[in-house]
């Protein structure tokens, strides 16, 4: 019962964040608390960062906790059952370094590393140095070619086929570099805290030869989450059609 319930609540939480769906329209202070609370629904009381921005990652962590807990209680041996507490669940779900954008780390892996920190494969100083180099490359590149501003202005539509293809290719590479910085800043913070989450974007954008390989490297941590909690329970290689 716990596993289907966890998936049901996960789907409901994701549905609740979609402003175009009916459920979100009922999640207002005015509907929940009455007309006297309606002023809290106005824009000036919403804050700069809405709760909908991080709910997807929080749901992934909560599902990870629920399924790891269910698996531990269903086996005779495994991680100590005492680790599956509300405090540890909140610690994993709201872990500051990975809260905004990830990378995604399973509950068991997170709690294990909190108890016994994993030695990183590369030194933190070298990791931060590479991160600084990537930031400098992004700043210099966007200064010379402000691709995101050009895309919003509609200038790409005025380009010919060859220049348009080159512009899109460069923009995709800058998007890769932007996400690399977002994820590696978060991961560097986690590494400094003694937690070693999976590394996203393990290879450059142009160093891929298939869509599958691109996906596995682009969002490696989410791919591992999907494999562990969806692919393997659904049958793995024996039921690829599913």
mmCIF file with all atom_site columns, C-alpha atoms in Angstrom, residues 31-212:
data_model
loop_
_atom_site.group_PDB
_atom_site.id
_atom_site.type_symbol
_atom_site.label_atom_id
_atom_site.label_alt_id
_atom_site.label_comp_id
_atom_site.label_asym_id
_atom_site.label_entity_id
_atom_site.label_seq_id
_atom_site.pdbx_PDB_ins_code
_atom_site.Cartn_x
_atom_site.Cartn_y
_atom_site.Cartn_z
_atom_site.occupancy
_atom_site.B_iso_or_equiv
_atom_site.pdbx_formal_charge
_atom_site.auth_seq_id
_atom_site.auth_comp_id
_atom_site.auth_asym_id
_atom_site.auth_atom_id
_atom_site.pdbx_PDB_model_num
ATOM 1   C CA . UNK A 1 31  ? -10.287 29.094 -1.097  1.00 0.00 ? 31  UNK A CA 1
ATOM 2   C CA . UNK A 1 32  ? -8.538  27.383 1.809   1.00 0.00 ? 32  UNK A CA 1
ATOM 3   C CA . UNK A 1 33  ? -8.855  30.096 4.450   1.00 0.00 ? 33  UNK A CA 1
ATOM 4   C CA . UNK A 1 34  ? -11.731 32.243 3.305   1.00 0.00 ? 34  UNK A CA 1
ATOM 5   C CA . UNK A 1 35  ? -11.994 35.737 1.766   1.00 0.00 ? 35  UNK A CA 1
ATOM 6   C CA . UNK A 1 36  ? -10.114 37.331 4.656   1.00 0.00 ? 36  UNK A CA 1
ATOM 7   C CA . UNK A 1 37  ? -6.952  35.486 3.568   1.00 0.00 ? 37  UNK A CA 1
ATOM 8   C CA . UNK A 1 38  ? -7.317  36.341 -0.100  1.00 0.00 ? 38  UNK A CA 1
ATOM 9   C CA . UNK A 1 39  ? -4.784  39.176 0.038   1.00 0.00 ? 39  UNK A CA 1
ATOM 10  C CA . UNK A 1 40  ? -1.995  36.585 0.399   1.00 0.00 ? 40  UNK A CA 1
ATOM 11  C CA . UNK A 1 41  ? -2.701  35.419 -3.156  1.00 0.00 ? 41  UNK A CA 1
ATOM 12  C CA . UNK A 1 42  ? -1.610  38.770 -4.573  1.00 0.00 ? 42  UNK A CA 1
ATOM 13  C CA . UNK A 1 43  ? 1.712   39.030 -6.366  1.00 0.00 ? 43  UNK A CA 1
ATOM 14  C CA . UNK A 1 44  ? 3.491   41.141 -3.735  1.00 0.00 ? 44  UNK A CA 1
ATOM 15  C CA . UNK A 1 45  ? 3.021   38.367 -1.176  1.00 0.00 ? 45  UNK A CA 1
ATOM 16  C CA . UNK A 1 46  ? 4.251   35.516 -3.401  1.00 0.00 ? 46  UNK A CA 1
ATOM 17  C CA . UNK A 1 47  ? 7.975   36.206 -2.999  1.00 0.00 ? 47  UNK A CA 1
ATOM 18  C CA . UNK A 1 48  ? 10.729  36.046 -5.580  1.00 0.00 ? 48  UNK A CA 1
ATOM 19  C CA . UNK A 1 49  ? 10.949  32.257 -5.565  1.00 0.00 ? 49  UNK A CA 1
ATOM 20  C CA . UNK A 1 50  ? 7.681   30.338 -5.853  1.00 0.00 ? 50  UNK A CA 1
ATOM 21  C CA . UNK A 1 51  ? 7.231   26.933 -4.269  1.00 0.00 ? 51  UNK A CA 1
ATOM 22  C CA . UNK A 1 52  ? 6.418   25.431 -7.673  1.00 0.00 ? 52  UNK A CA 1
ATOM 23  C CA . UNK A 1 53  ? 10.021  25.872 -8.851  1.00 0.00 ? 53  UNK A CA 1
ATOM 24  C CA . UNK A 1 54  ? 11.437  23.182 -6.554  1.00 0.00 ? 54  UNK A CA 1
ATOM 25  C CA . UNK A 1 55  ? 8.479   20.879 -6.005  1.00 0.00 ? 55  UNK A CA 1
ATOM 26  C CA . UNK A 1 56  ? 9.607   18.410 -8.700  1.00 0.00 ? 56  UNK A CA 1
ATOM 27  C CA . UNK A 1 57  ? 12.954  17.758 -7.015  1.00 0.00 ? 57  UNK A CA 1
ATOM 28  C CA . UNK A 1 58  ? 11.354  17.580 -3.573  1.00 0.00 ? 58  UNK A CA 1
ATOM 29  C CA . UNK A 1 59  ? 8.905   14.989 -4.896  1.00 0.00 ? 59  UNK A CA 1
ATOM 30  C CA . UNK A 1 60  ? 11.794  12.915 -6.283  1.00 0.00 ? 60  UNK A CA 1
ATOM 31  C CA . UNK A 1 61  ? 13.454  12.914 -2.865  1.00 0.00 ? 61  UNK A CA 1
ATOM 32  C CA . UNK A 1 62  ? 10.240  12.046 -1.021  1.00 0.00 ? 62  UNK A CA 1
ATOM 33  C CA . UNK A 1 63  ? 9.548   9.169  -3.402  1.00 0.00 ? 63  UNK A CA 1
ATOM 34  C CA . UNK A 1 64  ? 13.126  7.997  -2.903  1.00 0.00 ? 64  UNK A CA 1
ATOM 35  C CA . UNK A 1 65  ? 12.628  7.995  0.865   1.00 0.00 ? 65  UNK A CA 1
ATOM 36  C CA . UNK A 1 66  ? 9.319   6.119  0.639   1.00 0.00 ? 66  UNK A CA 1
ATOM 37  C CA . UNK A 1 67  ? 10.595  3.434  -1.745  1.00 0.00 ? 67  UNK A CA 1
ATOM 38  C CA . UNK A 1 68  ? 13.911  2.929  0.050   1.00 0.00 ? 68  UNK A CA 1
ATOM 39  C CA . UNK A 1 69  ? 12.018  2.630  3.326   1.00 0.00 ? 69  UNK A CA 1
ATOM 40  C CA . UNK A 1 70  ? 9.558   0.135  1.837   1.00 0.00 ? 70  UNK A CA 1
ATOM 41  C CA . UNK A 1 71  ? 12.381  -1.941 0.397   1.00 0.00 ? 71  UNK A CA 1
ATOM 42  C CA . UNK A 1 72  ? 14.309  -1.956 3.693   1.00 0.00 ? 72  UNK A CA 1
ATOM 43  C CA . UNK A 1 73  ? 11.295  -3.100 5.683   1.00 0.00 ? 73  UNK A CA 1
ATOM 44  C CA . UNK A 1 74  ? 10.540  -5.776 3.096   1.00 0.00 ? 74  UNK A CA 1
ATOM 45  C CA . UNK A 1 75  ? 13.987  -7.373 3.333   1.00 0.00 ? 75  UNK A CA 1
ATOM 46  C CA . UNK A 1 76  ? 15.526  -9.393 6.111   1.00 0.00 ? 76  UNK A CA 1
ATOM 47  C CA . UNK A 1 77  ? 18.846  -7.592 5.671   1.00 0.00 ? 77  UNK A CA 1
ATOM 48  C CA . UNK A 1 78  ? 19.784  -4.162 4.463   1.00 0.00 ? 78  UNK A CA 1
ATOM 49  C CA . UNK A 1 79  ? 20.256  -0.644 5.842   1.00 0.00 ? 79  UNK A CA 1
ATOM 50  C CA . UNK A 1 80  ? 19.292  -0.159 9.478   1.00 0.00 ? 80  UNK A CA 1
ATOM 51  C CA . UNK A 1 81  ? 15.563  0.540  9.702   1.00 0.00 ? 81  UNK A CA 1
ATOM 52  C CA . UNK A 1 82  ? 16.199  3.226  12.275  1.00 0.00 ? 82  UNK A CA 1
ATOM 53  C CA . UNK A 1 83  ? 17.456  5.632  9.607   1.00 0.00 ? 83  UNK A CA 1
ATOM 54  C CA . UNK A 1 84  ? 13.971  6.029  8.104   1.00 0.00 ? 84  UNK A CA 1
ATOM 55  C CA . UNK A 1 85  ? 12.758  8.834  10.332  1.00 0.00 ? 85  UNK A CA 1
ATOM 56  C CA . UNK A 1 86  ? 10.876  12.047 9.662   1.00 0.00 ? 86  UNK A CA 1
ATOM 57  C CA . UNK A 1 87  ? 13.967  14.074 10.576  1.00 0.00 ? 87  UNK A CA 1
ATOM 58  C CA . UNK A 1 88  ? 16.146  12.247 8.067   1.00 0.00 ? 88  UNK A CA 1
ATOM 59  C CA . UNK A 1 89  ? 13.431  12.520 5.442   1.00 0.00 ? 89  UNK A CA 1
ATOM 60  C CA . UNK A 1 90  ? 13.274  16.313 5.858   1.00 0.00 ? 90  UNK A CA 1
ATOM 61  C CA . UNK A 1 91  ? 17.064  16.542 5.941   1.00 0.00 ? 91  UNK A CA 1
ATOM 62  C CA . UNK A 1 92  ? 17.262  14.744 2.593   1.00 0.00 ? 92  UNK A CA 1
ATOM 63  C CA . UNK A 1 93  ? 14.323  16.568 0.985   1.00 0.00 ? 93  UNK A CA 1
ATOM 64  C CA . UNK A 1 94  ? 15.452  20.053 2.017   1.00 0.00 ? 94  UNK A CA 1
ATOM 65  C CA . UNK A 1 95  ? 19.235  19.571 1.773   1.00 0.00 ? 95  UNK A CA 1
ATOM 66  C CA . UNK A 1 96  ? 20.377  23.108 0.960   1.00 0.00 ? 96  UNK A CA 1
ATOM 67  C CA . UNK A 1 97  ? 23.199  22.495 -1.582  1.00 0.00 ? 97  UNK A CA 1
ATOM 68  C CA . UNK A 1 98  ? 20.957  20.371 -3.834  1.00 0.00 ? 98  UNK A CA 1
ATOM 69  C CA . UNK A 1 99  ? 17.590  21.988 -3.073  1.00 0.00 ? 99  UNK A CA 1
ATOM 70  C CA . UNK A 1 100 ? 17.242  24.349 -6.043  1.00 0.00 ? 100 UNK A CA 1
ATOM 71  C CA . UNK A 1 101 ? 18.464  22.303 -8.993  1.00 0.00 ? 101 UNK A CA 1
ATOM 72  C CA . UNK A 1 102 ? 19.982  19.004 -7.882  1.00 0.00 ? 102 UNK A CA 1
ATOM 73  C CA . UNK A 1 103 ? 21.814  16.768 -8.744  1.00 0.00 ? 103 UNK A CA 1
ATOM 74  C CA . UNK A 1 104 ? 19.416  14.094 -7.514  1.00 0.00 ? 104 UNK A CA 1
ATOM 75  C CA . UNK A 1 105 ? 20.679  11.714 -4.854  1.00 0.00 ? 105 UNK A CA 1
ATOM 76  C CA . UNK A 1 106 ? 18.802  8.769  -3.381  1.00 0.00 ? 106 UNK A CA 1
ATOM 77  C CA . UNK A 1 107 ? 17.846  8.731  0.287   1.00 0.00 ? 107 UNK A CA 1
ATOM 78  C CA . UNK A 1 108 ? 19.958  5.683  1.196   1.00 0.00 ? 108 UNK A CA 1
ATOM 79  C CA . UNK A 1 109 ? 23.025  7.132  -0.506  1.00 0.00 ? 109 UNK A CA 1
ATOM 80  C CA . UNK A 1 110 ? 22.546  10.508 1.200   1.00 0.00 ? 110 UNK A CA 1
ATOM 81  C CA . UNK A 1 111 ? 22.087  9.099  4.703   1.00 0.00 ? 111 UNK A CA 1
ATOM 82  C CA . UNK A 1 112 ? 25.000  6.695  4.274   1.00 0.00 ? 112 UNK A CA 1
ATOM 83  C CA . UNK A 1 113 ? 27.297  9.553  3.289   1.00 0.00 ? 113 UNK A CA 1
ATOM 84  C CA . UNK A 1 114 ? 26.086  11.677 6.196   1.00 0.00 ? 114 UNK A CA 1
ATOM 85  C CA . UNK A 1 115 ? 27.218  8.910  8.538   1.00 0.00 ? 115 UNK A CA 1
ATOM 86  C CA . UNK A 1 116 ? 30.382  8.023  6.613   1.00 0.00 ? 116 UNK A CA 1
ATOM 87  C CA . UNK A 1 117 ? 31.498  10.722 4.142   1.00 0.00 ? 117 UNK A CA 1
ATOM 88  C CA . UNK A 1 118 ? 32.651  9.346  0.805   1.00 0.00 ? 118 UNK A CA 1
ATOM 89  C CA . UNK A 1 119 ? 36.092  10.352 -0.398  1.00 0.00 ? 119 UNK A CA 1
ATOM 90  C CA . UNK A 1 120 ? 35.644  12.290 -3.676  1.00 0.00 ? 120 UNK A CA 1
ATOM 91  C CA . UNK A 1 121 ? 37.443  11.036 -6.783  1.00 0.00 ? 121 UNK A CA 1
ATOM 92  C CA . UNK A 1 122 ? 38.954  14.482 -7.431  1.00 0.00 ? 122 UNK A CA 1
ATOM 93  C CA . UNK A 1 123 ? 40.109  17.131 -4.990  1.00 0.00 ? 123 UNK A CA 1
ATOM 94  C CA . UNK A 1 124 ? 37.652  19.873 -4.119  1.00 0.00 ? 124 UNK A CA 1
ATOM 95  C CA . UNK A 1 125 ? 40.194  22.585 -4.968  1.00 0.00 ? 125 UNK A CA 1
ATOM 96  C CA . UNK A 1 126 ? 40.698  21.205 -8.485  1.00 0.00 ? 126 UNK A CA 1
ATOM 97  C CA . UNK A 1 127 ? 36.931  20.850 -8.927  1.00 0.00 ? 127 UNK A CA 1
ATOM 98  C CA . UNK A 1 128 ? 36.359  24.491 -7.943  1.00 0.00 ? 128 UNK A CA 1
ATOM 99  C CA . UNK A 1 129 ? 39.200  25.620 -10.224 1.00 0.00 ? 129 UNK A CA 1
ATOM 100 C CA . UNK A 1 130 ? 37.568  23.855 -13.181 1.00 0.00 ? 130 UNK A CA 1
ATOM 101 C CA . UNK A 1 131 ? 34.263  25.428 -12.178 1.00 0.00 ? 131 UNK A CA 1
ATOM 102 C CA . UNK A 1 132 ? 35.836  28.904 -12.187 1.00 0.00 ? 132 UNK A CA 1
ATOM 103 C CA . UNK A 1 133 ? 37.270  28.246 -15.647 1.00 0.00 ? 133 UNK A CA 1
ATOM 104 C CA . UNK A 1 134 ? 33.819  27.210 -16.928 1.00 0.00 ? 134 UNK A CA 1
ATOM 105 C CA . UNK A 1 135 ? 32.291  30.378 -15.442 1.00 0.00 ? 135 UNK A CA 1
ATOM 106 C CA . UNK A 1 136 ? 34.937  32.530 -17.132 1.00 0.00 ? 136 UNK A CA 1
ATOM 107 C CA . UNK A 1 137 ? 34.303  30.765 -20.446 1.00 0.00 ? 137 UNK A CA 1
ATOM 108 C CA . UNK A 1 138 ? 30.545  31.354 -20.165 1.00 0.00 ? 138 UNK A CA 1
ATOM 109 C CA . UNK A 1 139 ? 30.966  35.031 -19.274 1.00 0.00 ? 139 UNK A CA 1
ATOM 110 C CA . UNK A 1 140 ? 33.400  35.631 -22.135 1.00 0.00 ? 140 UNK A CA 1
ATOM 111 C CA . UNK A 1 141 ? 31.255  33.709 -24.600 1.00 0.00 ? 141 UNK A CA 1
ATOM 112 C CA . UNK A 1 142 ? 28.040  35.519 -23.710 1.00 0.00 ? 142 UNK A CA 1
ATOM 113 C CA . UNK A 1 143 ? 29.850  38.844 -23.950 1.00 0.00 ? 143 UNK A CA 1
ATOM 114 C CA . UNK A 1 144 ? 30.955  38.053 -27.508 1.00 0.00 ? 144 UNK A CA 1
ATOM 115 C CA . UNK A 1 145 ? 27.764  36.256 -28.531 1.00 0.00 ? 145 UNK A CA 1
ATOM 116 C CA . UNK A 1 146 ? 24.679  37.118 -26.389 1.00 0.00 ? 146 UNK A CA 1
ATOM 117 C CA . UNK A 1 147 ? 22.714  34.166 -27.725 1.00 0.00 ? 147 UNK A CA 1
ATOM 118 C CA . UNK A 1 148 ? 19.916  34.193 -25.159 1.00 0.00 ? 148 UNK A CA 1
ATOM 119 C CA . UNK A 1 149 ? 19.195  37.887 -25.736 1.00 0.00 ? 149 UNK A CA 1
ATOM 120 C CA . UNK A 1 150 ? 19.233  37.345 -29.499 1.00 0.00 ? 150 UNK A CA 1
ATOM 121 C CA . UNK A 1 151 ? 16.828  34.413 -29.176 1.00 0.00 ? 151 UNK A CA 1
ATOM 122 C CA . UNK A 1 152 ? 14.358  36.457 -27.108 1.00 0.00 ? 152 UNK A CA 1
ATOM 123 C CA . UNK A 1 153 ? 14.549  39.403 -29.513 1.00 0.00 ? 153 UNK A CA 1
ATOM 124 C CA . UNK A 1 154 ? 13.567  37.248 -32.495 1.00 0.00 ? 154 UNK A CA 1
ATOM 125 C CA . UNK A 1 155 ? 16.761  37.959 -34.417 1.00 0.00 ? 155 UNK A CA 1
ATOM 126 C CA . UNK A 1 156 ? 17.283  34.267 -35.172 1.00 0.00 ? 156 UNK A CA 1
ATOM 127 C CA . UNK A 1 157 ? 14.216  34.308 -37.418 1.00 0.00 ? 157 UNK A CA 1
ATOM 128 C CA . UNK A 1 158 ? 15.925  36.855 -39.676 1.00 0.00 ? 158 UNK A CA 1
ATOM 129 C CA . UNK A 1 159 ? 18.955  34.642 -40.306 1.00 0.00 ? 159 UNK A CA 1
ATOM 130 C CA . UNK A 1 160 ? 19.415  32.410 -43.330 1.00 0.00 ? 160 UNK A CA 1
ATOM 131 C CA . UNK A 1 161 ? 19.514  28.616 -43.051 1.00 0.00 ? 161 UNK A CA 1
ATOM 132 C CA . UNK A 1 162 ? 23.292  28.314 -42.668 1.00 0.00 ? 162 UNK A CA 1
ATOM 133 C CA . UNK A 1 163 ? 23.681  31.155 -40.178 1.00 0.00 ? 163 UNK A CA 1
ATOM 134 C CA . UNK A 1 164 ? 20.551  30.043 -38.358 1.00 0.00 ? 164 UNK A CA 1
ATOM 135 C CA . UNK A 1 165 ? 21.887  26.512 -37.951 1.00 0.00 ? 165 UNK A CA 1
ATOM 136 C CA . UNK A 1 166 ? 25.218  27.861 -36.674 1.00 0.00 ? 166 UNK A CA 1
ATOM 137 C CA . UNK A 1 167 ? 23.420  30.177 -34.230 1.00 0.00 ? 167 UNK A CA 1
ATOM 138 C CA . UNK A 1 168 ? 21.292  27.331 -32.872 1.00 0.00 ? 168 UNK A CA 1
ATOM 139 C CA . UNK A 1 169 ? 24.371  25.108 -32.533 1.00 0.00 ? 169 UNK A CA 1
ATOM 140 C CA . UNK A 1 170 ? 26.240  27.769 -30.539 1.00 0.00 ? 170 UNK A CA 1
ATOM 141 C CA . UNK A 1 171 ? 23.178  28.469 -28.397 1.00 0.00 ? 171 UNK A CA 1
ATOM 142 C CA . UNK A 1 172 ? 22.844  24.779 -27.502 1.00 0.00 ? 172 UNK A CA 1
ATOM 143 C CA . UNK A 1 173 ? 26.498  24.721 -26.415 1.00 0.00 ? 173 UNK A CA 1
ATOM 144 C CA . UNK A 1 174 ? 25.976  27.796 -24.238 1.00 0.00 ? 174 UNK A CA 1
ATOM 145 C CA . UNK A 1 175 ? 22.904  26.155 -22.718 1.00 0.00 ? 175 UNK A CA 1
ATOM 146 C CA . UNK A 1 176 ? 25.033  23.102 -21.939 1.00 0.00 ? 176 UNK A CA 1
ATOM 147 C CA . UNK A 1 177 ? 27.632  25.323 -20.269 1.00 0.00 ? 177 UNK A CA 1
ATOM 148 C CA . UNK A 1 178 ? 24.970  27.196 -18.290 1.00 0.00 ? 178 UNK A CA 1
ATOM 149 C CA . UNK A 1 179 ? 23.455  24.014 -16.870 1.00 0.00 ? 179 UNK A CA 1
ATOM 150 C CA . UNK A 1 180 ? 26.918  22.639 -16.180 1.00 0.00 ? 180 UNK A CA 1
ATOM 151 C CA . UNK A 1 181 ? 27.588  25.652 -13.966 1.00 0.00 ? 181 UNK A CA 1
ATOM 152 C CA . UNK A 1 182 ? 24.242  25.376 -12.160 1.00 0.00 ? 182 UNK A CA 1
ATOM 153 C CA . UNK A 1 183 ? 24.725  21.723 -11.308 1.00 0.00 ? 183 UNK A CA 1
ATOM 154 C CA . UNK A 1 184 ? 28.423  21.874 -10.512 1.00 0.00 ? 184 UNK A CA 1
ATOM 155 C CA . UNK A 1 185 ? 28.103  24.865 -8.201  1.00 0.00 ? 185 UNK A CA 1
ATOM 156 C CA . UNK A 1 186 ? 25.524  22.869 -6.237  1.00 0.00 ? 186 UNK A CA 1
ATOM 157 C CA . UNK A 1 187 ? 27.686  19.753 -6.321  1.00 0.00 ? 187 UNK A CA 1
ATOM 158 C CA . UNK A 1 188 ? 30.786  21.679 -5.206  1.00 0.00 ? 188 UNK A CA 1
ATOM 159 C CA . UNK A 1 189 ? 28.817  22.973 -2.214  1.00 0.00 ? 189 UNK A CA 1
ATOM 160 C CA . UNK A 1 190 ? 27.709  19.424 -1.377  1.00 0.00 ? 190 UNK A CA 1
ATOM 161 C CA . UNK A 1 191 ? 31.269  18.129 -1.721  1.00 0.00 ? 191 UNK A CA 1
ATOM 162 C CA . UNK A 1 192 ? 32.466  20.798 0.699   1.00 0.00 ? 192 UNK A CA 1
ATOM 163 C CA . UNK A 1 193 ? 29.804  19.515 3.094   1.00 0.00 ? 193 UNK A CA 1
ATOM 164 C CA . UNK A 1 194 ? 31.006  15.914 2.812   1.00 0.00 ? 194 UNK A CA 1
ATOM 165 C CA . UNK A 1 195 ? 28.286  14.618 0.465   1.00 0.00 ? 195 UNK A CA 1
ATOM 166 C CA . UNK A 1 196 ? 29.250  13.353 -3.001  1.00 0.00 ? 196 UNK A CA 1
ATOM 167 C CA . UNK A 1 197 ? 26.154  13.396 -5.260  1.00 0.00 ? 197 UNK A CA 1
ATOM 168 C CA . UNK A 1 198 ? 26.195  11.988 -8.804  1.00 0.00 ? 198 UNK A CA 1
ATOM 169 C CA . UNK A 1 199 ? 27.791  14.159 -11.472 1.00 0.00 ? 199 UNK A CA 1
ATOM 170 C CA . UNK A 1 200 ? 25.541  15.504 -14.219 1.00 0.00 ? 200 UNK A CA 1
ATOM 171 C CA . UNK A 1 201 ? 26.827  16.393 -17.704 1.00 0.00 ? 201 UNK A CA 1
ATOM 172 C CA . UNK A 1 202 ? 29.803  14.072 -17.684 1.00 0.00 ? 202 UNK A CA 1
ATOM 173 C CA . UNK A 1 203 ? 30.710  14.781 -21.316 1.00 0.00 ? 203 UNK A CA 1
ATOM 174 C CA . UNK A 1 204 ? 30.547  17.803 -23.610 1.00 0.00 ? 204 UNK A CA 1
ATOM 175 C CA . UNK A 1 205 ? 27.508  18.390 -25.796 1.00 0.00 ? 205 UNK A CA 1
ATOM 176 C CA . UNK A 1 206 ? 29.335  17.482 -29.016 1.00 0.00 ? 206 UNK A CA 1
ATOM 177 C CA . UNK A 1 207 ? 30.825  14.314 -27.523 1.00 0.00 ? 207 UNK A CA 1
ATOM 178 C CA . UNK A 1 208 ? 27.685  12.207 -27.982 1.00 0.00 ? 208 UNK A CA 1
ATOM 179 C CA . UNK A 1 209 ? 26.690  9.797  -30.703 1.00 0.00 ? 209 UNK A CA 1
ATOM 180 C CA . UNK A 1 210 ? 23.121  8.873  -29.727 1.00 0.00 ? 210 UNK A CA 1
ATOM 181 C CA . UNK A 1 211 ? 20.100  10.386 -28.007 1.00 0.00 ? 211 UNK A CA 1
ATOM 182 C CA . UNK A 1 212 ? 20.278  7.726  -25.286 1.00 0.00 ? 212 UNK A CA 1
#
